[in-house]
Amino acid sequence: MAEQAAGESAREIAVDALSENQAQAELARLAELLAQANRAYHTEDAPEISDAEYDSLKRRNLEIEERFPELKREDSPSEQVGSALAEGFGKIRHAQRMMSLSNAFDDDEVRSFDRGIRRYLGLDDAAPLPFTAEPKIDGLSLSLRYENGVLIQAATRGDGATGENVTANARTIDDIPQQLDGAPELLEVRGEVYMSHADFESLNQRQEARGGKPFANPRNAAAGSLRQLDPEITRARPLKFFAYAWGELSAPLAETQMGAIQRLAALGFQTNPLTRLCDGPQEMLDHYASIEEQRATLGYDIDGVVYKVNDLALQARLGFRSTTPRWAIAHKFPAELAWTRLEAIDIQVGRTGALSPVARLTPVTVGGVVVSNATLHNEDYIAGRDASGTPIRDGKDIRVGDWVQVYRAGDVIPKIADVDLSKRPDDAVPYAFPETCPECGSEAIREEGDAVRRCSGGLICPAQAVEKLKHFVSRAAFDIEGLGAKQVDQFYRDGWVSEPAEIFTLRERYGSGLQQLKNREGWGEKSAKNLFDAIDEKRKIELGRVIFSLGIRHVGEVVANDLARHYLGWQALISAVDTARPAAERYRRAEQAVEAERMAAKAEGRRARLKEIRDAAWAEDPAVSPEARAAWDDLVGVDGIGQIVAVSLVTSLGQEAERASIDRLIAQLNEIEAPERPATEGSPVAGKTVVFTGSLEKMTRAEAKARAEALGAKVSGSVSKKTDIVVAGPGAGSKEAKAKELGVELMDEDAWLALIGG
Ligand code: IVH
């Protein structure tokens, strides 16, 4: 009653004259009014107040919250930057996984979707099986959690299991109600955040007017806008939301998909007006055709039509595969295509020397995006064949001057699908793929079995050197604050840094004296000092990062960390690799002999004698010492490391110039940290080398490895004298035999679990 009285009078009072009681009542009144205004505007299509009035209510609400921050409501119509920042993008585990959809690309696949469901449910052809059909919105999915009708959390899809907490940002989207009337106590609403074409155009105009980079398409704009740390920025971006599904619920919304969508609409959500109930595949395909016809004039991007079994009890029976429901499918529109002229083919040289052909095109719009470059993959692709020599595009090659068909599928780099031979200029000649590197002139070699031609210039090739430097400073490598791709480019161009070690001598060379970093354009006293300090900070660094930073082919982040865990120190790794080198070279020669035999056998139409050839090649070279052989076996036995990775590692650390450059880098570092050993006191398997083989039934291979490592064991992929335990499941073959031969302790999965305590 007191609150009522306070409320009655509060609305007339200036914000700075409000008492605390009055402020509280006023905030409640404003929350209710604004929620009602949103409902009226969006669901009843009948705004009750003007935009100006709406804005002034929102402003008043914000001012009161600013004066009485402790009174800010959970369902506040506005959001404060501070609170959102504190919230950051924490992770939210979805109470129920957010699923994706399997795809159908033609009418037959839609019909077989219907047949498959009938088979699964044991329904004959005559039994009714209605589906809903609705546009597939090209935005990003969002899960909204309401408790007692109040929005308490919004999370992006993430990997399906865990998403990002974007609650503060979601609250700024007008299509998302803050409060629901008559909703189940617990309700998770799922749908798509998107941006209309008109809003996208004007956002891009604003972006460009203030010198920002325009967004490539509405989906990127929507994603970029939702994932802003400052909700005020999200608020200024006109995002929209369609509800089409749900997650956890305390009570069912309806008995059918269509009923549930209607219920969501009644609760105040936007649902797609093109959602239809269809009695079977023919009606679904008809509706697909009708949606496709309207696609260009809808005013927002869609990329297909989603069909869902209408009966929710049947949906429950059908359930899910690992990441997709059995009861729904997305019928995708064909990829967007356009024809244009191929003006030139440029060759880009990457970090590992790969020569990648890039098509330069007369700019053309493909699905709303202007495309002027496309990938041409490799020389075989240009020549009209795949890696095994089989023709693609009916064997048509691609020539400069050709009329080519470009397509984009999803977010990927544009590709060339086809060539129109009738438009080929008379003077067009087959493209001669360069056999020397366009950047440094070194020979570009294509090795047996490699689809890619590579520059052999190594560090003398400027393109490789600069790409290697960029890799060196990247996030999973040295990650030096203030030193990104742009700075690396500049330093390299000006001759300040030509290899990683020189990053660490920058202070010495350009911290004082005639030429100084702080005097360069774009730098100052403070930023120069910050950079030097950030570089010094990385003189102490983890081993895995050092290995990854070298940019060795096939040695990615995961392999680098596997190596670090196995060797535990730079010196141990490098001496193992050096010791193993003769064996690695013999392996390479043996594989070459095997490859030659394979080709010869194919040409002569006989069976290849691969094992014989391989054994002979290994046997013939007495120069490989038992130590070399043991070091090689140990290296290829590191779990996750195969022979190809091992050869790449051994070879690149054996190249003289490359190795000298690495040694110079190592000399600049103060401490290379071994990976942290798990606390393994009392562990029965600490320090032991374990091999898992055969199929495991109580856990996955990845899980078994993770648990063993957590207990301080080393997990290896091959059995040798160094192996302590072999855990063999059903179907274990040669590894089990080898364990017996070497007298290594052998146990089954249950015995292993008993050993490690369950
Ligand atoms: S239903 C359990 N309906 O498409 C089924 N998804 O490729 C949940 N999407 O992650 C999805 N429009 O982001 C559904 N009308 C629609 C959709 C839709 C767009 C998105 C959604 C999903 C992705 C799967």
mmCIF file with all atom_site columns, C-alpha atoms in Angstrom, residues 511-673:
data_model
loop_
_atom_site.group_PDB
_atom_site.id
_atom_site.type_symbol
_atom_site.label_atom_id
_atom_site.label_alt_id
_atom_site.label_comp_id
_atom_site.label_asym_id
_atom_site.label_entity_id
_atom_site.label_seq_id
_atom_site.pdbx_PDB_ins_code
_atom_site.Cartn_x
_atom_site.Cartn_y
_atom_site.Cartn_z
_atom_site.occupancy
_atom_site.B_iso_or_equiv
_atom_site.pdbx_formal_charge
_atom_site.auth_seq_id
_atom_site.auth_comp_id
_atom_site.auth_asym_id
_atom_site.auth_atom_id
_atom_site.pdbx_PDB_model_num
ATOM 1   C CA . GLY A 1 511 ? 66.342 1.163   -27.779 1.00 0.00 ? 511 GLY A CA 1
ATOM 2   C CA . SER A 1 512 ? 68.907 3.968   -27.879 1.00 0.00 ? 512 SER A CA 1
ATOM 3   C CA . GLY A 1 513 ? 71.360 5.492   -30.298 1.00 0.00 ? 513 GLY A CA 1
ATOM 4   C CA . LEU A 1 514 ? 70.789 7.195   -33.615 1.00 0.00 ? 514 LEU A CA 1
ATOM 5   C CA . GLN A 1 515 ? 67.905 5.181   -34.928 1.00 0.00 ? 515 GLN A CA 1
ATOM 6   C CA . GLN A 1 516 ? 65.319 4.480   -32.264 1.00 0.00 ? 516 GLN A CA 1
ATOM 7   C CA . LEU A 1 517 ? 61.996 2.704   -32.189 1.00 0.00 ? 517 LEU A CA 1
ATOM 8   C CA . LYS A 1 518 ? 60.354 5.494   -30.184 1.00 0.00 ? 518 LYS A CA 1
ATOM 9   C CA . ASN A 1 519 ? 61.033 7.929   -33.038 1.00 0.00 ? 519 ASN A CA 1
ATOM 10  C CA . ARG A 1 520 ? 59.354 5.815   -35.684 1.00 0.00 ? 520 ARG A CA 1
ATOM 11  C CA . GLU A 1 521 ? 55.970 6.814   -36.964 1.00 0.00 ? 521 GLU A CA 1
ATOM 12  C CA . GLY A 1 522 ? 53.251 5.197   -34.911 1.00 0.00 ? 522 GLY A CA 1
ATOM 13  C CA . TRP A 1 523 ? 55.550 4.667   -31.928 1.00 0.00 ? 523 TRP A CA 1
ATOM 14  C CA . GLY A 1 524 ? 56.419 6.746   -28.888 1.00 0.00 ? 524 GLY A CA 1
ATOM 15  C CA . GLU A 1 525 ? 58.453 6.542   -25.712 1.00 0.00 ? 525 GLU A CA 1
ATOM 16  C CA . LYS A 1 526 ? 55.841 4.513   -23.872 1.00 0.00 ? 526 LYS A CA 1
ATOM 17  C CA . SER A 1 527 ? 54.814 2.111   -26.622 1.00 0.00 ? 527 SER A CA 1
ATOM 18  C CA . ALA A 1 528 ? 58.469 1.396   -27.480 1.00 0.00 ? 528 ALA A CA 1
ATOM 19  C CA . LYS A 1 529 ? 59.286 0.642   -23.849 1.00 0.00 ? 529 LYS A CA 1
ATOM 20  C CA . ASN A 1 530 ? 56.165 -1.511  -23.536 1.00 0.00 ? 530 ASN A CA 1
ATOM 21  C CA . LEU A 1 531 ? 57.185 -3.536  -26.558 1.00 0.00 ? 531 LEU A CA 1
ATOM 22  C CA . PHE A 1 532 ? 60.737 -4.096  -25.319 1.00 0.00 ? 532 PHE A CA 1
ATOM 23  C CA . ASP A 1 533 ? 59.359 -5.150  -21.922 1.00 0.00 ? 533 ASP A CA 1
ATOM 24  C CA . ALA A 1 534 ? 56.810 -7.474  -23.501 1.00 0.00 ? 534 ALA A CA 1
ATOM 25  C CA . ILE A 1 535 ? 59.597 -9.097  -25.517 1.00 0.00 ? 535 ILE A CA 1
ATOM 26  C CA . ASP A 1 536 ? 61.787 -9.547  -22.432 1.00 0.00 ? 536 ASP A CA 1
ATOM 27  C CA . GLU A 1 537 ? 58.898 -11.143 -20.608 1.00 0.00 ? 537 GLU A CA 1
ATOM 28  C CA . LYS A 1 538 ? 58.910 -13.948 -23.173 1.00 0.00 ? 538 LYS A CA 1
ATOM 29  C CA . ARG A 1 539 ? 62.532 -14.885 -22.514 1.00 0.00 ? 539 ARG A CA 1
ATOM 30  C CA . LYS A 1 540 ? 60.939 -17.308 -20.103 1.00 0.00 ? 540 LYS A CA 1
ATOM 31  C CA . ILE A 1 541 ? 58.508 -19.496 -21.994 1.00 0.00 ? 541 ILE A CA 1
ATOM 32  C CA . GLU A 1 542 ? 56.916 -22.951 -22.096 1.00 0.00 ? 542 GLU A CA 1
ATOM 33  C CA . LEU A 1 543 ? 58.583 -25.671 -24.144 1.00 0.00 ? 543 LEU A CA 1
ATOM 34  C CA . GLY A 1 544 ? 55.426 -26.454 -26.129 1.00 0.00 ? 544 GLY A CA 1
ATOM 35  C CA . ARG A 1 545 ? 55.231 -22.860 -27.337 1.00 0.00 ? 545 ARG A CA 1
ATOM 36  C CA . VAL A 1 546 ? 58.868 -22.881 -28.425 1.00 0.00 ? 546 VAL A CA 1
ATOM 37  C CA . ILE A 1 547 ? 58.377 -26.066 -30.452 1.00 0.00 ? 547 ILE A CA 1
ATOM 38  C CA . PHE A 1 548 ? 55.181 -24.754 -32.033 1.00 0.00 ? 548 PHE A CA 1
ATOM 39  C CA . SER A 1 549 ? 56.727 -21.347 -32.782 1.00 0.00 ? 549 SER A CA 1
ATOM 40  C CA . LEU A 1 550 ? 59.297 -22.860 -35.144 1.00 0.00 ? 550 LEU A CA 1
ATOM 41  C CA . GLY A 1 551 ? 56.597 -23.349 -37.752 1.00 0.00 ? 551 GLY A CA 1
ATOM 42  C CA . ILE A 1 552 ? 57.705 -26.834 -38.733 1.00 0.00 ? 552 ILE A CA 1
ATOM 43  C CA . ARG A 1 553 ? 55.375 -28.509 -41.203 1.00 0.00 ? 553 ARG A CA 1
ATOM 44  C CA . HIS A 1 554 ? 52.940 -30.925 -39.486 1.00 0.00 ? 554 HIS A CA 1
ATOM 45  C CA . VAL A 1 555 ? 53.983 -29.671 -36.031 1.00 0.00 ? 555 VAL A CA 1
ATOM 46  C CA . GLY A 1 556 ? 50.891 -27.835 -34.844 1.00 0.00 ? 556 GLY A CA 1
ATOM 47  C CA . GLU A 1 557 ? 49.966 -26.835 -31.326 1.00 0.00 ? 557 GLU A CA 1
ATOM 48  C CA . VAL A 1 558 ? 48.808 -30.305 -30.264 1.00 0.00 ? 558 VAL A CA 1
ATOM 49  C CA . VAL A 1 559 ? 51.853 -32.135 -31.627 1.00 0.00 ? 559 VAL A CA 1
ATOM 50  C CA . ALA A 1 560 ? 54.161 -29.504 -30.082 1.00 0.00 ? 560 ALA A CA 1
ATOM 51  C CA . ASN A 1 561 ? 52.607 -30.082 -26.671 1.00 0.00 ? 561 ASN A CA 1
ATOM 52  C CA . ASP A 1 562 ? 52.771 -33.861 -27.081 1.00 0.00 ? 562 ASP A CA 1
ATOM 53  C CA . LEU A 1 563 ? 56.480 -33.538 -27.823 1.00 0.00 ? 563 LEU A CA 1
ATOM 54  C CA . ALA A 1 564 ? 56.970 -31.210 -24.858 1.00 0.00 ? 564 ALA A CA 1
ATOM 55  C CA . ARG A 1 565 ? 55.269 -33.642 -22.492 1.00 0.00 ? 565 ARG A CA 1
ATOM 56  C CA . HIS A 1 566 ? 57.356 -36.500 -23.792 1.00 0.00 ? 566 HIS A CA 1
ATOM 57  C CA . TYR A 1 567 ? 60.812 -34.892 -23.841 1.00 0.00 ? 567 TYR A CA 1
ATOM 58  C CA . LEU A 1 568 ? 60.272 -32.375 -21.028 1.00 0.00 ? 568 LEU A CA 1
ATOM 59  C CA . GLY A 1 569 ? 63.192 -30.182 -22.140 1.00 0.00 ? 569 GLY A CA 1
ATOM 60  C CA . TRP A 1 570 ? 64.596 -28.485 -25.219 1.00 0.00 ? 570 TRP A CA 1
ATOM 61  C CA . GLN A 1 571 ? 67.953 -30.217 -24.921 1.00 0.00 ? 571 GLN A CA 1
ATOM 62  C CA . ALA A 1 572 ? 66.378 -33.647 -24.562 1.00 0.00 ? 572 ALA A CA 1
ATOM 63  C CA . LEU A 1 573 ? 64.233 -33.060 -27.638 1.00 0.00 ? 573 LEU A CA 1
ATOM 64  C CA . ILE A 1 574 ? 67.028 -31.755 -29.792 1.00 0.00 ? 574 ILE A CA 1
ATOM 65  C CA . SER A 1 575 ? 69.462 -34.522 -28.906 1.00 0.00 ? 575 SER A CA 1
ATOM 66  C CA . ALA A 1 576 ? 66.821 -37.200 -29.475 1.00 0.00 ? 576 ALA A CA 1
ATOM 67  C CA . VAL A 1 577 ? 66.068 -35.697 -32.875 1.00 0.00 ? 577 VAL A CA 1
ATOM 68  C CA . ASP A 1 578 ? 69.764 -35.488 -33.787 1.00 0.00 ? 578 ASP A CA 1
ATOM 69  C CA . THR A 1 579 ? 70.354 -39.057 -32.662 1.00 0.00 ? 579 THR A CA 1
ATOM 70  C CA . ALA A 1 580 ? 67.355 -40.312 -34.626 1.00 0.00 ? 580 ALA A CA 1
ATOM 71  C CA . ARG A 1 581 ? 68.358 -38.547 -37.856 1.00 0.00 ? 581 ARG A CA 1
ATOM 72  C CA . PRO A 1 582 ? 70.148 -41.452 -39.644 1.00 0.00 ? 582 PRO A CA 1
ATOM 73  C CA . ALA A 1 583 ? 67.159 -43.709 -38.916 1.00 0.00 ? 583 ALA A CA 1
ATOM 74  C CA . ALA A 1 584 ? 64.745 -41.055 -40.175 1.00 0.00 ? 584 ALA A CA 1
ATOM 75  C CA . GLU A 1 585 ? 66.728 -40.752 -43.382 1.00 0.00 ? 585 GLU A CA 1
ATOM 76  C CA . ARG A 1 586 ? 66.707 -44.491 -43.847 1.00 0.00 ? 586 ARG A CA 1
ATOM 77  C CA . TYR A 1 587 ? 62.953 -44.503 -43.249 1.00 0.00 ? 587 TYR A CA 1
ATOM 78  C CA . ARG A 1 588 ? 62.593 -41.870 -45.957 1.00 0.00 ? 588 ARG A CA 1
ATOM 79  C CA . ARG A 1 589 ? 64.644 -43.856 -48.424 1.00 0.00 ? 589 ARG A CA 1
ATOM 80  C CA . ALA A 1 590 ? 62.707 -47.019 -47.607 1.00 0.00 ? 590 ALA A CA 1
ATOM 81  C CA . GLU A 1 591 ? 59.425 -45.204 -48.255 1.00 0.00 ? 591 GLU A CA 1
ATOM 82  C CA . GLN A 1 592 ? 60.766 -43.886 -51.558 1.00 0.00 ? 592 GLN A CA 1
ATOM 83  C CA . ALA A 1 593 ? 61.684 -47.441 -52.567 1.00 0.00 ? 593 ALA A CA 1
ATOM 84  C CA . VAL A 1 594 ? 58.216 -48.587 -51.541 1.00 0.00 ? 594 VAL A CA 1
ATOM 85  C CA . GLU A 1 595 ? 56.604 -45.810 -53.590 1.00 0.00 ? 595 GLU A CA 1
ATOM 86  C CA . ALA A 1 596 ? 58.740 -46.744 -56.627 1.00 0.00 ? 596 ALA A CA 1
ATOM 87  C CA . GLU A 1 597 ? 57.671 -50.374 -56.239 1.00 0.00 ? 597 GLU A CA 1
ATOM 88  C CA . ARG A 1 598 ? 54.046 -49.340 -55.996 1.00 0.00 ? 598 ARG A CA 1
ATOM 89  C CA . MET A 1 599 ? 54.280 -47.388 -59.262 1.00 0.00 ? 599 MET A CA 1
ATOM 90  C CA . ALA A 1 600 ? 56.220 -50.142 -61.036 1.00 0.00 ? 600 ALA A CA 1
ATOM 91  C CA . ALA A 1 601 ? 53.741 -52.789 -59.925 1.00 0.00 ? 601 ALA A CA 1
ATOM 92  C CA . LYS A 1 602 ? 50.843 -50.633 -61.135 1.00 0.00 ? 602 LYS A CA 1
ATOM 93  C CA . ALA A 1 603 ? 52.511 -50.107 -64.524 1.00 0.00 ? 603 ALA A CA 1
ATOM 94  C CA . GLU A 1 604 ? 53.302 -53.802 -64.883 1.00 0.00 ? 604 GLU A CA 1
ATOM 95  C CA . GLY A 1 605 ? 49.904 -54.879 -63.650 1.00 0.00 ? 605 GLY A CA 1
ATOM 96  C CA . ARG A 1 606 ? 51.232 -57.061 -60.840 1.00 0.00 ? 606 ARG A CA 1
ATOM 97  C CA . ARG A 1 607 ? 50.904 -57.097 -57.054 1.00 0.00 ? 607 ARG A CA 1
ATOM 98  C CA . ALA A 1 608 ? 53.320 -54.778 -55.270 1.00 0.00 ? 608 ALA A CA 1
ATOM 99  C CA . ARG A 1 609 ? 55.840 -56.461 -52.932 1.00 0.00 ? 609 ARG A CA 1
ATOM 100 C CA . LEU A 1 610 ? 55.747 -53.661 -50.410 1.00 0.00 ? 610 LEU A CA 1
ATOM 101 C CA . LYS A 1 611 ? 56.744 -55.488 -47.237 1.00 0.00 ? 611 LYS A CA 1
ATOM 102 C CA . GLU A 1 612 ? 59.657 -57.194 -48.888 1.00 0.00 ? 612 GLU A CA 1
ATOM 103 C CA . ILE A 1 613 ? 60.968 -53.946 -50.348 1.00 0.00 ? 613 ILE A CA 1
ATOM 104 C CA . ARG A 1 614 ? 60.516 -52.081 -47.076 1.00 0.00 ? 614 ARG A CA 1
ATOM 105 C CA . ASP A 1 615 ? 62.304 -54.762 -45.038 1.00 0.00 ? 615 ASP A CA 1
ATOM 106 C CA . ALA A 1 616 ? 65.148 -54.912 -47.550 1.00 0.00 ? 616 ALA A CA 1
ATOM 107 C CA . ALA A 1 617 ? 65.566 -51.143 -47.497 1.00 0.00 ? 617 ALA A CA 1
ATOM 108 C CA . TRP A 1 618 ? 65.750 -51.122 -43.715 1.00 0.00 ? 618 TRP A CA 1
ATOM 109 C CA . ALA A 1 619 ? 68.178 -54.032 -43.626 1.00 0.00 ? 619 ALA A CA 1
ATOM 110 C CA . GLU A 1 620 ? 70.639 -52.788 -46.186 1.00 0.00 ? 620 GLU A CA 1
ATOM 111 C CA . ASP A 1 621 ? 72.147 -49.823 -44.351 1.00 0.00 ? 621 ASP A CA 1
ATOM 112 C CA . PRO A 1 622 ? 74.454 -50.808 -41.523 1.00 0.00 ? 622 PRO A CA 1
ATOM 113 C CA . ALA A 1 623 ? 75.225 -47.136 -40.778 1.00 0.00 ? 623 ALA A CA 1
ATOM 114 C CA . VAL A 1 624 ? 72.122 -46.802 -38.632 1.00 0.00 ? 624 VAL A CA 1
ATOM 115 C CA . SER A 1 625 ? 73.239 -47.478 -35.071 1.00 0.00 ? 625 SER A CA 1
ATOM 116 C CA . PRO A 1 626 ? 70.989 -49.176 -32.529 1.00 0.00 ? 626 PRO A CA 1
ATOM 117 C CA . GLU A 1 627 ? 70.876 -45.831 -30.635 1.00 0.00 ? 627 GLU A CA 1
ATOM 118 C CA . ALA A 1 628 ? 69.596 -44.080 -33.746 1.00 0.00 ? 628 ALA A CA 1
ATOM 119 C CA . ARG A 1 629 ? 67.013 -46.773 -34.241 1.00 0.00 ? 629 ARG A CA 1
ATOM 120 C CA . ALA A 1 630 ? 65.920 -46.579 -30.598 1.00 0.00 ? 630 ALA A CA 1
ATOM 121 C CA . ALA A 1 631 ? 65.658 -42.777 -30.693 1.00 0.00 ? 631 ALA A CA 1
ATOM 122 C CA . TRP A 1 632 ? 63.581 -42.996 -33.879 1.00 0.00 ? 632 TRP A CA 1
ATOM 123 C CA . ASP A 1 633 ? 61.297 -45.665 -32.422 1.00 0.00 ? 633 ASP A CA 1
ATOM 124 C CA . ASP A 1 634 ? 60.880 -43.570 -29.315 1.00 0.00 ? 634 ASP A CA 1
ATOM 125 C CA . LEU A 1 635 ? 59.998 -40.479 -31.367 1.00 0.00 ? 635 LEU A CA 1
ATOM 126 C CA . VAL A 1 636 ? 57.431 -42.182 -33.573 1.00 0.00 ? 636 VAL A CA 1
ATOM 127 C CA . GLY A 1 637 ? 56.095 -43.888 -30.469 1.00 0.00 ? 637 GLY A CA 1
ATOM 128 C CA . VAL A 1 638 ? 55.073 -40.574 -28.894 1.00 0.00 ? 638 VAL A CA 1
ATOM 129 C CA . ASP A 1 639 ? 51.314 -40.728 -28.899 1.00 0.00 ? 639 ASP A CA 1
ATOM 130 C CA . GLY A 1 640 ? 49.908 -38.492 -31.616 1.00 0.00 ? 640 GLY A CA 1
ATOM 131 C CA . ILE A 1 641 ? 53.126 -38.461 -33.645 1.00 0.00 ? 641 ILE A CA 1
ATOM 132 C CA . GLY A 1 642 ? 53.343 -40.484 -36.806 1.00 0.00 ? 642 GLY A CA 1
ATOM 133 C CA . GLN A 1 643 ? 56.203 -41.103 -39.170 1.00 0.00 ? 643 GLN A CA 1
ATOM 134 C CA . ILE A 1 644 ? 55.340 -38.184 -41.438 1.00 0.00 ? 644 ILE A CA 1
ATOM 135 C CA . VAL A 1 645 ? 55.459 -35.746 -38.523 1.00 0.00 ? 645 VAL A CA 1
ATOM 136 C CA . ALA A 1 646 ? 58.663 -37.302 -37.239 1.00 0.00 ? 646 ALA A CA 1
ATOM 137 C CA . VAL A 1 647 ? 60.394 -37.048 -40.631 1.00 0.00 ? 647 VAL A CA 1
ATOM 138 C CA . SER A 1 648 ? 59.331 -33.430 -40.980 1.00 0.00 ? 648 SER A CA 1
ATOM 139 C CA . LEU A 1 649 ? 60.657 -32.596 -37.515 1.00 0.00 ? 649 LEU A CA 1
ATOM 140 C CA . VAL A 1 650 ? 63.961 -34.405 -37.951 1.00 0.00 ? 650 VAL A CA 1
ATOM 141 C CA . THR A 1 651 ? 64.556 -32.999 -41.427 1.00 0.00 ? 651 THR A CA 1
ATOM 142 C CA . SER A 1 652 ? 63.801 -29.387 -40.649 1.00 0.00 ? 652 SER A CA 1
ATOM 143 C CA . LEU A 1 653 ? 65.885 -29.384 -37.473 1.00 0.00 ? 653 LEU A CA 1
ATOM 144 C CA . GLY A 1 654 ? 68.685 -30.879 -39.564 1.00 0.00 ? 654 GLY A CA 1
ATOM 145 C CA . GLN A 1 655 ? 68.816 -28.138 -42.178 1.00 0.00 ? 655 GLN A CA 1
ATOM 146 C CA . GLU A 1 656 ? 71.933 -26.158 -41.477 1.00 0.00 ? 656 GLU A CA 1
ATOM 147 C CA . ALA A 1 657 ? 70.723 -22.584 -41.967 1.00 0.00 ? 657 ALA A CA 1
ATOM 148 C CA . GLU A 1 658 ? 67.426 -23.259 -40.268 1.00 0.00 ? 658 GLU A CA 1
ATOM 149 C CA . ARG A 1 659 ? 69.114 -24.941 -37.315 1.00 0.00 ? 659 ARG A CA 1
ATOM 150 C CA . ALA A 1 660 ? 71.592 -22.085 -36.891 1.00 0.00 ? 660 ALA A CA 1
ATOM 151 C CA . SER A 1 661 ? 68.693 -19.653 -36.795 1.00 0.00 ? 661 SER A CA 1
ATOM 152 C CA . ILE A 1 662 ? 66.919 -21.769 -34.155 1.00 0.00 ? 662 ILE A CA 1
ATOM 153 C CA . ASP A 1 663 ? 70.115 -21.984 -32.089 1.00 0.00 ? 663 ASP A CA 1
ATOM 154 C CA . ARG A 1 664 ? 70.392 -18.178 -32.186 1.00 0.00 ? 664 ARG A CA 1
ATOM 155 C CA . LEU A 1 665 ? 66.827 -17.961 -30.892 1.00 0.00 ? 665 LEU A CA 1
ATOM 156 C CA . ILE A 1 666 ? 67.405 -20.455 -28.075 1.00 0.00 ? 666 ILE A CA 1
ATOM 157 C CA . ALA A 1 667 ? 70.481 -18.472 -27.015 1.00 0.00 ? 667 ALA A CA 1
ATOM 158 C CA . GLN A 1 668 ? 68.235 -15.441 -26.459 1.00 0.00 ? 668 GLN A CA 1
ATOM 159 C CA . LEU A 1 669 ? 65.929 -17.260 -24.058 1.00 0.00 ? 669 LEU A CA 1
ATOM 160 C CA . ASN A 1 670 ? 66.555 -17.499 -20.327 1.00 0.00 ? 670 ASN A CA 1
ATOM 161 C CA . GLU A 1 671 ? 64.316 -20.368 -19.379 1.00 0.00 ? 671 GLU A CA 1
ATOM 162 C CA . ILE A 1 672 ? 62.347 -22.923 -21.337 1.00 0.00 ? 672 ILE A CA 1
ATOM 163 C CA . GLU A 1 673 ? 59.792 -24.331 -18.971 1.00 0.00 ? 673 GLU A CA 1
#
